[in-house]
Amino acid sequence: MASSRGLSFTRDIYKAMRSMTVFDHFITRGAVLSSGGGGLQVALPVTEDMLNGGGVLHGGCLATAIDSVSSVGLMTAGEDVPIGVSINLNVTYLSPVQEGDHIVVDSRLKKLGHNVAFLEVDVLNESTGKVAATGMHAKFIGAGRRD
């Protein structure tokens, strides 16, 4: 496998995403804390446009953050590792997050196979110290791999 891509690569990806009008654009408001080896850690403020009707962080927004952060993190595993396509995303919601809170989305590559990558994600509410959600993400990557 080619060498790992890290912080500089991830910041370039986020810079490019800021100029796009994509669904997960909100994720670029965050600060990249660490990146490389298939993992990525992003700190993100929770703003009004991320809330559900009950006034807390929308579960779909959390799922999108888990999907996006783990996908970009996966690409830091090496130059031959594509972003792939999701084949499974499982999110467990553990505690609510309020507007004004800050979350840290921490994604780690658990296994990089020939066709499928498996990632694990924790979302910590820095404001309360509680884990807000956990996620498992499986991505098909076989079509883009050069082995």
XYZ file of C-alpha atoms in Angstrom:
147
model
C 0.000 0.000 0.000
C 1.159 3.548 -0.697
C 2.101 5.868 2.134
C -0.535 7.381 4.391
C -1.953 10.802 3.599
C -2.468 13.130 6.545
C -3.349 16.572 7.760
C -2.322 18.566 4.692
C -4.301 16.251 2.389
C -7.390 16.466 4.621
C -7.250 20.253 4.837
C -7.090 20.402 1.023
C -10.198 18.189 0.810
C -12.072 20.387 3.289
C -11.010 23.542 1.430
C -12.423 22.104 -1.803
C -15.661 21.069 -0.038
C -16.190 24.610 1.287
C -16.622 25.875 -2.268
C -19.249 23.223 -3.092
C -22.959 23.249 -2.389
C -23.121 19.625 -1.287
C -25.425 18.110 1.304
C -22.678 17.603 3.890
C -21.197 21.098 3.457
C -21.807 21.888 7.175
C -18.994 19.508 8.125
C -16.413 21.962 6.754
C -17.288 24.445 9.531
C -15.280 22.227 11.816
C -11.613 22.217 12.668
C -9.511 19.228 11.652
C -7.752 18.070 14.835
C -5.895 15.069 13.456
C -5.763 13.058 10.276
C -3.866 10.137 8.797
C -3.631 6.388 8.625
C -7.310 6.093 7.727
C -8.523 8.149 10.675
C -9.830 11.680 11.071
C -10.838 13.788 14.051
C -12.939 16.932 13.527
C -14.293 19.436 16.082
C -17.590 20.975 15.030
C -19.848 23.648 16.558
C -23.564 22.825 16.660
C -25.541 25.616 15.020
C -29.254 26.333 14.668
C -29.492 24.915 11.142
C -28.370 21.500 12.468
C -31.254 21.136 14.966
C -34.446 19.121 14.757
C -37.920 20.359 15.747
C -37.194 19.464 19.365
C -34.266 21.884 19.491
C -31.464 19.296 19.648
C -28.951 18.101 17.076
C -30.833 16.204 14.367
C -30.033 12.495 14.168
C -29.683 12.745 10.397
C -27.121 15.491 10.843
C -25.138 13.245 13.216
C -25.363 10.351 10.742
C -24.143 12.636 7.953
C -21.223 13.811 10.093
C -20.279 10.185 10.851
C -20.527 9.274 7.151
C -18.562 12.280 5.884
C -15.782 12.297 8.475
C -15.153 8.559 8.184
C -15.204 8.774 4.362
C -12.604 11.535 4.221
C -10.611 9.788 6.944
C -10.584 6.573 4.907
C -8.830 8.364 2.051
C -5.907 9.181 4.367
C -5.025 5.472 4.536
C -3.042 5.741 1.304
C -2.962 7.107 -2.206
C -4.567 3.960 -3.617
C -7.544 4.080 -1.212
C -10.626 5.670 -2.805
C -13.502 7.317 -0.939
C -15.627 4.324 -1.966
C -19.375 3.967 -1.507
C -21.256 3.195 1.680
C -22.692 -0.283 1.993
C -23.711 -0.005 5.640
C -23.943 2.809 8.181
C -25.072 2.061 11.721
C -25.547 4.874 14.242
C -26.405 4.518 17.917
C -27.625 7.734 19.556
C -26.664 7.980 23.216
C -27.251 11.535 24.450
C -28.703 14.790 23.074
C -26.600 17.700 21.834
C -27.763 21.299 22.199
C -27.234 24.343 20.010
C -23.949 25.978 20.984
C -22.370 22.705 22.081
C -19.221 21.492 20.351
C -18.841 17.921 19.164
C -15.734 15.977 18.186
C -16.230 13.361 15.487
C -13.453 10.781 15.833
C -13.181 8.203 13.045
C -10.791 5.239 13.023
C -10.082 2.676 10.334
C -10.673 -0.776 11.853
C -9.936 -2.943 8.790
C -8.884 -2.227 5.236
C -9.686 -5.193 3.050
C -9.294 -5.678 -0.683
C -12.929 -4.735 -1.378
C -14.367 -3.370 1.862
C -13.178 -0.952 4.544
C -14.606 -0.892 8.064
C -14.558 2.289 10.150
C -15.582 3.035 13.724
C -16.695 6.490 14.843
C -17.333 8.133 18.213
C -19.037 11.500 18.579
C -18.160 13.240 21.840
C -20.054 16.262 23.112
C -17.134 18.349 24.388
C -19.535 20.663 26.197
C -20.902 17.893 28.451
C -18.160 15.257 28.222
C -20.740 12.652 27.149
C -20.622 10.391 24.117
C -23.445 11.629 21.879
C -23.330 8.791 19.340
C -21.288 5.918 17.991
C -21.169 4.643 14.455
C -19.934 1.773 12.327
C -19.381 2.441 8.636
C -18.657 -0.145 5.938
C -17.533 1.081 2.508
C -17.022 -0.781 -0.764
C -13.614 0.259 -2.108
C -12.735 -2.624 -4.435
C -13.333 -0.894 -7.761
C -10.706 1.746 -7.082
C -8.005 -0.332 -5.367
C -4.735 -1.139 -7.098
C -3.256 -4.247 -5.507
